[in-house]
PDB file of C-alpha atoms and ligand atoms in Angstrom:
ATOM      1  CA  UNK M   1       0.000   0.000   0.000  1.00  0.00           C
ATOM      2  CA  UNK M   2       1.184   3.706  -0.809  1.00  0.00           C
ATOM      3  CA  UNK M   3       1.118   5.466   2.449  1.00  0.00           C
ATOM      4  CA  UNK M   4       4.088   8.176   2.144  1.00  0.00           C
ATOM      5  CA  UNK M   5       2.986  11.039  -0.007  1.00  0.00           C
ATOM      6  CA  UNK M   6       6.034  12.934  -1.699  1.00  0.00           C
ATOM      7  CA  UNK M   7       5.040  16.263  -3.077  1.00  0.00           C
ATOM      8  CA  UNK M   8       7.643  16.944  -5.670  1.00  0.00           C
ATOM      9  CA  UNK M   9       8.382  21.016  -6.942  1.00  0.00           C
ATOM     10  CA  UNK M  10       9.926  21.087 -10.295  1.00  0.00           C
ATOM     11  CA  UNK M  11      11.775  24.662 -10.393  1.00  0.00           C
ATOM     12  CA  UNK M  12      11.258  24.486 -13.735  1.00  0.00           C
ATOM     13  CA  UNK M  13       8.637  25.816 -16.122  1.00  0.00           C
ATOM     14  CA  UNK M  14       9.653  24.989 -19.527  1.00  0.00           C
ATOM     15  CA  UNK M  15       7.218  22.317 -21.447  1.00  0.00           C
ATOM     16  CA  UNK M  16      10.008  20.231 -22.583  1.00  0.00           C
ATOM     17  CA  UNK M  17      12.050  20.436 -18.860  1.00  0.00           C
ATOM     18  CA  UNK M  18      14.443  17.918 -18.290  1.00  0.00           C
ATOM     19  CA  UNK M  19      13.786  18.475 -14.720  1.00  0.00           C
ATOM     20  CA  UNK M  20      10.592  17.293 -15.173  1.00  0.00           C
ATOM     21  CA  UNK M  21      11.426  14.251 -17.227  1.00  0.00           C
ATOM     22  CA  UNK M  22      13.458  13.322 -14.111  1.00  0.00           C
ATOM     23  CA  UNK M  23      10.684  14.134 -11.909  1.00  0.00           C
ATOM     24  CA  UNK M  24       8.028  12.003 -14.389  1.00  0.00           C
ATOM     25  CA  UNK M  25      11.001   8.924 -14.037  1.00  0.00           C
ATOM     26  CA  UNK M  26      11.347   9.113 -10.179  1.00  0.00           C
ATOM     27  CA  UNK M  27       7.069   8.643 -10.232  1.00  0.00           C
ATOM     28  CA  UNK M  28       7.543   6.020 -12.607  1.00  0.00           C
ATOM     29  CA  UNK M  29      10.889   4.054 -10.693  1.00  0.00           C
ATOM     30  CA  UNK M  30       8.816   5.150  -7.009  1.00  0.00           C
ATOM     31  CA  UNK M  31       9.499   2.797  -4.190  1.00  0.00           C
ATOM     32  CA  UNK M  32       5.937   1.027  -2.998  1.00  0.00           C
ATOM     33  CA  UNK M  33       5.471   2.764   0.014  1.00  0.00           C
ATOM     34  CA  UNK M  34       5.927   5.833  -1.906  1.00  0.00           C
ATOM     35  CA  UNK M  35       3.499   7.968  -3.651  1.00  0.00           C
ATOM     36  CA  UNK M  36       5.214  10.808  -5.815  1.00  0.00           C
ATOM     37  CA  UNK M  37       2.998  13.676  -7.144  1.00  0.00           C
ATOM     38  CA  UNK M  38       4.120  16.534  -9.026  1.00  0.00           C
ATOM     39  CA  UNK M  39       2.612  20.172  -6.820  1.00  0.00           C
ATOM     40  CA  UNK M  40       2.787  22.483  -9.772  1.00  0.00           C
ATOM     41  CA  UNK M  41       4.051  25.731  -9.169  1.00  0.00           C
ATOM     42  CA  UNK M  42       3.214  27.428 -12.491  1.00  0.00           C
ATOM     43  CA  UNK M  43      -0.125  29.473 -11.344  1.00  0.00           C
ATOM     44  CA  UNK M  44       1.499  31.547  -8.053  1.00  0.00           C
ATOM     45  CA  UNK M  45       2.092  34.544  -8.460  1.00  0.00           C
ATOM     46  CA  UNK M  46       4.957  36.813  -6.941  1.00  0.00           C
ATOM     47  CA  UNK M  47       5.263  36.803  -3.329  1.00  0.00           C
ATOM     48  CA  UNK M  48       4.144  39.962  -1.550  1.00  0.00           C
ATOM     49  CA  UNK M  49       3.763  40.427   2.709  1.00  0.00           C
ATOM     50  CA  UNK M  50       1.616  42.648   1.836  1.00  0.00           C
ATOM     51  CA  UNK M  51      -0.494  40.089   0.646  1.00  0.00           C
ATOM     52  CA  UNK M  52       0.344  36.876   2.871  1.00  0.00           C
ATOM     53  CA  UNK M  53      -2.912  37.556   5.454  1.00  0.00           C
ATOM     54  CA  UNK M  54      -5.410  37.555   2.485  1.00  0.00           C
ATOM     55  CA  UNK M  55      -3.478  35.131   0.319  1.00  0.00           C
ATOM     56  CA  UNK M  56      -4.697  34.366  -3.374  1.00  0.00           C
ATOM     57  CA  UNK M  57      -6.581  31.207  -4.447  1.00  0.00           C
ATOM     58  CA  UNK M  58      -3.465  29.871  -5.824  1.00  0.00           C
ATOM     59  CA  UNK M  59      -1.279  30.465  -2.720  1.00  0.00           C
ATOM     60  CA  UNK M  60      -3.772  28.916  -0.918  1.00  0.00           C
ATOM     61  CA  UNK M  61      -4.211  25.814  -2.781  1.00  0.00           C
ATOM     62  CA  UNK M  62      -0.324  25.148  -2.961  1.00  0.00           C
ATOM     63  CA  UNK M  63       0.183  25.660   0.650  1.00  0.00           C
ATOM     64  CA  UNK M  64      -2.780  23.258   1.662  1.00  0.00           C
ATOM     65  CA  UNK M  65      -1.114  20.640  -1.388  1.00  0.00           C
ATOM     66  CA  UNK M  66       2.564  20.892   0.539  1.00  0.00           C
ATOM     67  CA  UNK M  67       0.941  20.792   3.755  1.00  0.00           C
ATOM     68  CA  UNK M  68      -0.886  17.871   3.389  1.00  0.00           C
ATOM     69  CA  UNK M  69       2.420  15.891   1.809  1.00  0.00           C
ATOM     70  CA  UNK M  70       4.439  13.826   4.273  1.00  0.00           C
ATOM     71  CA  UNK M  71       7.543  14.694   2.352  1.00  0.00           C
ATOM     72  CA  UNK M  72       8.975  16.827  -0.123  1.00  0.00           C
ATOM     73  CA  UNK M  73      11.360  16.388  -3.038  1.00  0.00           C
ATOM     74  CA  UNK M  74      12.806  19.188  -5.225  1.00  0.00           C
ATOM     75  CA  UNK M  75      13.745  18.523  -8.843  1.00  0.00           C
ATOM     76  CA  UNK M  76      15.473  21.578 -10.396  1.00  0.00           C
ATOM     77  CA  UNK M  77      17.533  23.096 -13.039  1.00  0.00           C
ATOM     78  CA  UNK M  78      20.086  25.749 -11.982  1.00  0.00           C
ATOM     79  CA  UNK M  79      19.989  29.389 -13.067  1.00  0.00           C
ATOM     80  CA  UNK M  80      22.974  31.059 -12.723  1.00  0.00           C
ATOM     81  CA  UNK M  81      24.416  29.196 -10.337  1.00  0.00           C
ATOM     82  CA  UNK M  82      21.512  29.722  -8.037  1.00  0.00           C
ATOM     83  CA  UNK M  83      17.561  28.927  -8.242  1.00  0.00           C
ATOM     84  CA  UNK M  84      15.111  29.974 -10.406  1.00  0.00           C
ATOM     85  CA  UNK M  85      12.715  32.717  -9.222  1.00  0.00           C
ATOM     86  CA  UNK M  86       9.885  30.672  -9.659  1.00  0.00           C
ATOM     87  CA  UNK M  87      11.109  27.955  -7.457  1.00  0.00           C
ATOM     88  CA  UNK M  88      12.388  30.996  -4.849  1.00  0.00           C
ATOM     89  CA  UNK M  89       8.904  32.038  -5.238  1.00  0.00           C
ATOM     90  CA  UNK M  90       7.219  29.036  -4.238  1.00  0.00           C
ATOM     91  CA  UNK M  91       9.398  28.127  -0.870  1.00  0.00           C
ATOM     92  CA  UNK M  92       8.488  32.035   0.107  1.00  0.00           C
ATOM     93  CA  UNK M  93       4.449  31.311  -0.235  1.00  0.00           C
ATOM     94  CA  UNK M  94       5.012  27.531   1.247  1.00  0.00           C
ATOM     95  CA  UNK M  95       6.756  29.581   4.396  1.00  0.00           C
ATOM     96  CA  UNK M  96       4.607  32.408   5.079  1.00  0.00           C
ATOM     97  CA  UNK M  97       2.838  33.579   7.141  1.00  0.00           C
ATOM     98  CA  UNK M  98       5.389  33.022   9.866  1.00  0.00           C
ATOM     99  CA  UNK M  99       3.201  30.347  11.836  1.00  0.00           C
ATOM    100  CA  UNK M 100       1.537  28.710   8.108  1.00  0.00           C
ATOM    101  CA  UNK M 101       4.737  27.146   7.235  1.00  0.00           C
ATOM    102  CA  UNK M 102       3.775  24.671   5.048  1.00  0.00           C
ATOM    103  CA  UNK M 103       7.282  23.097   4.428  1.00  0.00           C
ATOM    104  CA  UNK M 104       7.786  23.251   8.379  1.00  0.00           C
ATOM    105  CA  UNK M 105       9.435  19.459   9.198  1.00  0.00           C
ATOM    106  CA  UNK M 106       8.439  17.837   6.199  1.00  0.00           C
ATOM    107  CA  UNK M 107      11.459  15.482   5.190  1.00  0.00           C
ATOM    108  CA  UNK M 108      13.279  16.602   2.277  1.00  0.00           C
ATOM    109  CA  UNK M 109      15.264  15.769  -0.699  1.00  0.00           C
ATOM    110  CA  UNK M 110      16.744  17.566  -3.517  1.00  0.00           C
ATOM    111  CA  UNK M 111      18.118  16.271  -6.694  1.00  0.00           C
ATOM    112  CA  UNK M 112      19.220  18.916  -9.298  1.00  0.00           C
ATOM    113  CA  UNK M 113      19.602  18.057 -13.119  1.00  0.00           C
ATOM    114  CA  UNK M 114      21.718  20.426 -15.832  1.00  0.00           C
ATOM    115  CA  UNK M 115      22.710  19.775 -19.967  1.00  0.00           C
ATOM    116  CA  UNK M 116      25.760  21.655 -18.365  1.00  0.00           C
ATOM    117  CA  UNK M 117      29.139  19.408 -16.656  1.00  0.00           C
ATOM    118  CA  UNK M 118      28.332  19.994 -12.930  1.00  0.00           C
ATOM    119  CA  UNK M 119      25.108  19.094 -12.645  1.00  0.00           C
ATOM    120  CA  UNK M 120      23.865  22.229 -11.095  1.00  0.00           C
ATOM    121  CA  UNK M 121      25.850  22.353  -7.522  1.00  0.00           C
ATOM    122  CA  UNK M 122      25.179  26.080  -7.242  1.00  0.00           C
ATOM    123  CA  UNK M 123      21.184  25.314  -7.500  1.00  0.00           C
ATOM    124  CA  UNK M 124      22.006  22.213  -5.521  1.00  0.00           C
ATOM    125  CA  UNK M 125      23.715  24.131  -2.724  1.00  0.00           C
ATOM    126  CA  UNK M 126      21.051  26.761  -2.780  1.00  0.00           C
ATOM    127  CA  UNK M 127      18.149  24.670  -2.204  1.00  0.00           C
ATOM    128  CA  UNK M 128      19.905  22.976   0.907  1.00  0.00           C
ATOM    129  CA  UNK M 129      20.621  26.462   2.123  1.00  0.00           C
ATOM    130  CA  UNK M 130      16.986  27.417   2.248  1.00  0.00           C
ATOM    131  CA  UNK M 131      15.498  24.084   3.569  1.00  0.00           C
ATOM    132  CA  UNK M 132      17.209  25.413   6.973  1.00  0.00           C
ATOM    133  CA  UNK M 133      15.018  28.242   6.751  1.00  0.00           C
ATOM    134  CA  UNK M 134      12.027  26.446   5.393  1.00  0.00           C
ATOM    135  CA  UNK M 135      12.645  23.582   8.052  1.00  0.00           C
ATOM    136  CA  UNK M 136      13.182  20.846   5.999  1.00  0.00           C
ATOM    137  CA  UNK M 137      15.570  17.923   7.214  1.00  0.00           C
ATOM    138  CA  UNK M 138      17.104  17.495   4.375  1.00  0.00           C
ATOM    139  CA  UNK M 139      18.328  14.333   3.150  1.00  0.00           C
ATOM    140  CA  UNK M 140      22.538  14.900   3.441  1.00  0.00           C
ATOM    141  CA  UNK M 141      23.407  12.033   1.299  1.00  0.00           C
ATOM    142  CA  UNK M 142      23.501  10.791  -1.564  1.00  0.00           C
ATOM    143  CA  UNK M 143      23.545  13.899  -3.297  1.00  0.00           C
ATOM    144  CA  UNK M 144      22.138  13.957  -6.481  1.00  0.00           C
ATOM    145  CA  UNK M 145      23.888  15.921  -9.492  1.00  0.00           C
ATOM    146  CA  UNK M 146      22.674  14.870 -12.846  1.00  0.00           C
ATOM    147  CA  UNK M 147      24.764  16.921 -15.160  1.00  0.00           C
ATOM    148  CA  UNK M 148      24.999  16.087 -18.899  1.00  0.00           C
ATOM    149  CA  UNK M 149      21.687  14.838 -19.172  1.00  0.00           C
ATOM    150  CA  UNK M 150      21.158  14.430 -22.629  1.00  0.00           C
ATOM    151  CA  UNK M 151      23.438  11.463 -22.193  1.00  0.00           C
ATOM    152  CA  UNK M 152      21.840   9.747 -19.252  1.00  0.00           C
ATOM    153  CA  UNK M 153      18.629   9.633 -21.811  1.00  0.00           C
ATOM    154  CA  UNK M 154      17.850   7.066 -24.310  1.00  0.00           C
ATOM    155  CA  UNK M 155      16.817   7.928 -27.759  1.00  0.00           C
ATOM    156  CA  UNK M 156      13.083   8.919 -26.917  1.00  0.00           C
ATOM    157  CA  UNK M 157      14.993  11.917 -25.316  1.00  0.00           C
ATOM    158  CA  UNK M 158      12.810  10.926 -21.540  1.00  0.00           C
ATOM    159  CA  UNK M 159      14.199   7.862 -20.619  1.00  0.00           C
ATOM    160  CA  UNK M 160      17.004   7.567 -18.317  1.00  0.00           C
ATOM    161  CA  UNK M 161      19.387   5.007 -19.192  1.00  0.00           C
ATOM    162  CA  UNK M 162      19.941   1.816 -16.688  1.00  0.00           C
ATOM    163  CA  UNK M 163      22.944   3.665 -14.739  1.00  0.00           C
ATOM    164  CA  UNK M 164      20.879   6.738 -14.066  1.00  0.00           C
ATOM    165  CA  UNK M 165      17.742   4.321 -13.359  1.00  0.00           C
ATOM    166  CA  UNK M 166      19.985   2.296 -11.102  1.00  0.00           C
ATOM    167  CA  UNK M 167      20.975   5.710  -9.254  1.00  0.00           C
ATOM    168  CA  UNK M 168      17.635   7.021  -8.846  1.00  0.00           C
ATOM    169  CA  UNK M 169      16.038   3.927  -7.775  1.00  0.00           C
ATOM    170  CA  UNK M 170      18.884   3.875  -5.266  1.00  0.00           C
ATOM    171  CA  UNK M 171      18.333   7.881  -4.084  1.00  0.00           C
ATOM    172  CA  UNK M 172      14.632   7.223  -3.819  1.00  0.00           C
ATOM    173  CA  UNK M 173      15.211   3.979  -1.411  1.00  0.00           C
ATOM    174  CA  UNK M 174      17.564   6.456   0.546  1.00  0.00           C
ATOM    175  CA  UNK M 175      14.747   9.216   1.136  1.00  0.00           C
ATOM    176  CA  UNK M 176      12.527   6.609   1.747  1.00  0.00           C
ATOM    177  CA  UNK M 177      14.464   5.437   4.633  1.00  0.00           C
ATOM    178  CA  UNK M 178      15.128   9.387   5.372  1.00  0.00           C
ATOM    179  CA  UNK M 179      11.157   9.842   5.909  1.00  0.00           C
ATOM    180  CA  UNK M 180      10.943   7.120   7.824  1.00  0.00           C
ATOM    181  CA  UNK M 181      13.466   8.324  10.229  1.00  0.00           C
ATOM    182  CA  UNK M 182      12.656  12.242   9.918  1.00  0.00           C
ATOM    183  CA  UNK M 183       8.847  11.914   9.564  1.00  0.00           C
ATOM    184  CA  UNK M 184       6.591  14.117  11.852  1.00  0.00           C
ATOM    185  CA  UNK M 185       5.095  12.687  14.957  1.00  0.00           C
ATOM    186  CA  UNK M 186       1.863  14.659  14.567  1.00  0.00           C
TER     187      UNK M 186
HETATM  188  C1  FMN U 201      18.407  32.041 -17.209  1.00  0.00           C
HETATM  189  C2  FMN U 201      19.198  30.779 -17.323  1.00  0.00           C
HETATM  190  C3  FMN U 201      20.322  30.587 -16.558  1.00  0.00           C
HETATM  191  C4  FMN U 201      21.023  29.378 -16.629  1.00  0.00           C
HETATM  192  N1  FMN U 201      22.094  29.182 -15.782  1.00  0.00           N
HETATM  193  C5  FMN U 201      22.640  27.948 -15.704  1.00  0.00           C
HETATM  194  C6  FMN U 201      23.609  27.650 -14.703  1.00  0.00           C
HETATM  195  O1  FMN U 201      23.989  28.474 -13.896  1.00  0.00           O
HETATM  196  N2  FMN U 201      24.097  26.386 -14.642  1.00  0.00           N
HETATM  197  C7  FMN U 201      23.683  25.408 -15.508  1.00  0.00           C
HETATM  198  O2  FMN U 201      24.139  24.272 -15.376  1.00  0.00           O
HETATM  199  N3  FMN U 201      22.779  25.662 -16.480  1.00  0.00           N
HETATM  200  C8  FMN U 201      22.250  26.911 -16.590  1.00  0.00           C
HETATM  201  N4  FMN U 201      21.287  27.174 -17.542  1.00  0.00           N
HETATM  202  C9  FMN U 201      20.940  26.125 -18.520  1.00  0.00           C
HETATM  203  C10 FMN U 201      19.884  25.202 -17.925  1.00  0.00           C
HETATM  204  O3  FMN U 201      20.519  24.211 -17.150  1.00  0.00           O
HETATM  205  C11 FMN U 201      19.098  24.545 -19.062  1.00  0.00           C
HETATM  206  O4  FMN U 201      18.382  25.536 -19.782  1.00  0.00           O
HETATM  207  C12 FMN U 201      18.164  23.472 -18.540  1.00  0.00           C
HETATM  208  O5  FMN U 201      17.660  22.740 -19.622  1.00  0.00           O
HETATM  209  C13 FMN U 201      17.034  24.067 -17.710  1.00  0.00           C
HETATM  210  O6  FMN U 201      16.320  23.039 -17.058  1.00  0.00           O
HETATM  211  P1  FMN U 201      14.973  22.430 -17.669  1.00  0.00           P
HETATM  212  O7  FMN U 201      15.387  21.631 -18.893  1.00  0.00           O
HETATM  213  O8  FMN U 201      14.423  21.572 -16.590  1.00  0.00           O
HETATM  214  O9  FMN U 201      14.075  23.576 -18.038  1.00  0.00           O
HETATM  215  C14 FMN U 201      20.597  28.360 -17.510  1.00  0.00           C
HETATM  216  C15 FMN U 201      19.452  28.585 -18.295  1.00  0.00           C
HETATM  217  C16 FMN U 201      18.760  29.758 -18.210  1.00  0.00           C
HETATM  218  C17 FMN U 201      17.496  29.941 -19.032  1.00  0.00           C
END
């Protein structure tokens, strides 16, 4: 039985993301006590405190979809050497107001995917830096780095190839034992 629901945030908006792809593999190569759902992030708008008591629809609705998620895995691409703004976006509404933290103690892991050599460290880096904020135990190791991704597909261009499979299936038995030993008592 599925029983651990993983709300995953793709920091990515492009149709043809490879984040994504990575995020639609991990759903497909999902442990069975696991129960991976992508939380899109593509309707919030910008972050304002001048709006966080009388938040929008949208704000609302993403909050309540992290919230009620026993975990939390981010899949993203890096921008220039740090996050996108969309994704910086999202952890601001997720945390806010102060006592509605959304993300607050929800196990976490982060895997970070880039065409580029170093598989987008910088974004990687960043991520971990705000889950202290955001209150996320985040899953130390393995760390996941998938640079060069065109080359860990097959030819269908969203397949990962067995290695990559082999790692992912691997990470994903890793968080799963990282809930299981971070998960909330409440
Ligand atoms: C604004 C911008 C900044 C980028 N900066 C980086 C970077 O710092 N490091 C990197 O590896 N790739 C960088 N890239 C390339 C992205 O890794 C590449 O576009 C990737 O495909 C984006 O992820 P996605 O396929 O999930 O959309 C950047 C792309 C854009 C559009």
């Amino acid at each position: 039985m599925k029983n651990i629901q993983v709300a995953i945030i793709v920091g990515s908006l492009r149709k043809e993301s490879f984040n994504r792809k990575i995020a639609a593999e991990m759903i497909r190569l999902q442990p069975a006590n696991l129960d991976l759902k992508i939380v899109e992030i593509k309707d919030l708008t910008f972050f304002s405190e001048d709006i966080e008591n009388d938040p929008p629809p949208s704000w609302t609705d993403f909050k309540n979809e992290v919230a009620a998620a026993d975990a939390v895995l981010f899949v993203s691409p890096e921008y220039n050497r740090t996050i996108p703004g969309v994704l910086k976006n999202a952890m601001e509404i997720g945390a806010r107001p102060p006592k509605q933290n959304s993300w607050k103690g929800k196990p976490g892991a982060v895997v970070t995917v880039s065409p580029g050599a170093i598989g987008g460290l910088g974004a990687n880096q960043t991520i971990r830096n705000a889950a202290v904020s955001l209150n996320i135990p985040l899953m130390p190791q393995p760390e996941a780095y998938l640079g060069q991704i065109k080359d860990k597909l097959l030819e269908d261009g969203k397949t990962v190839n067995e290695k990559t499979e082999k790692f992912l299936v691997d990470f994903l038995a890793a968080f799963e034992k990282w809930i299981d030993q971070n998960k909330q008592n409440s």
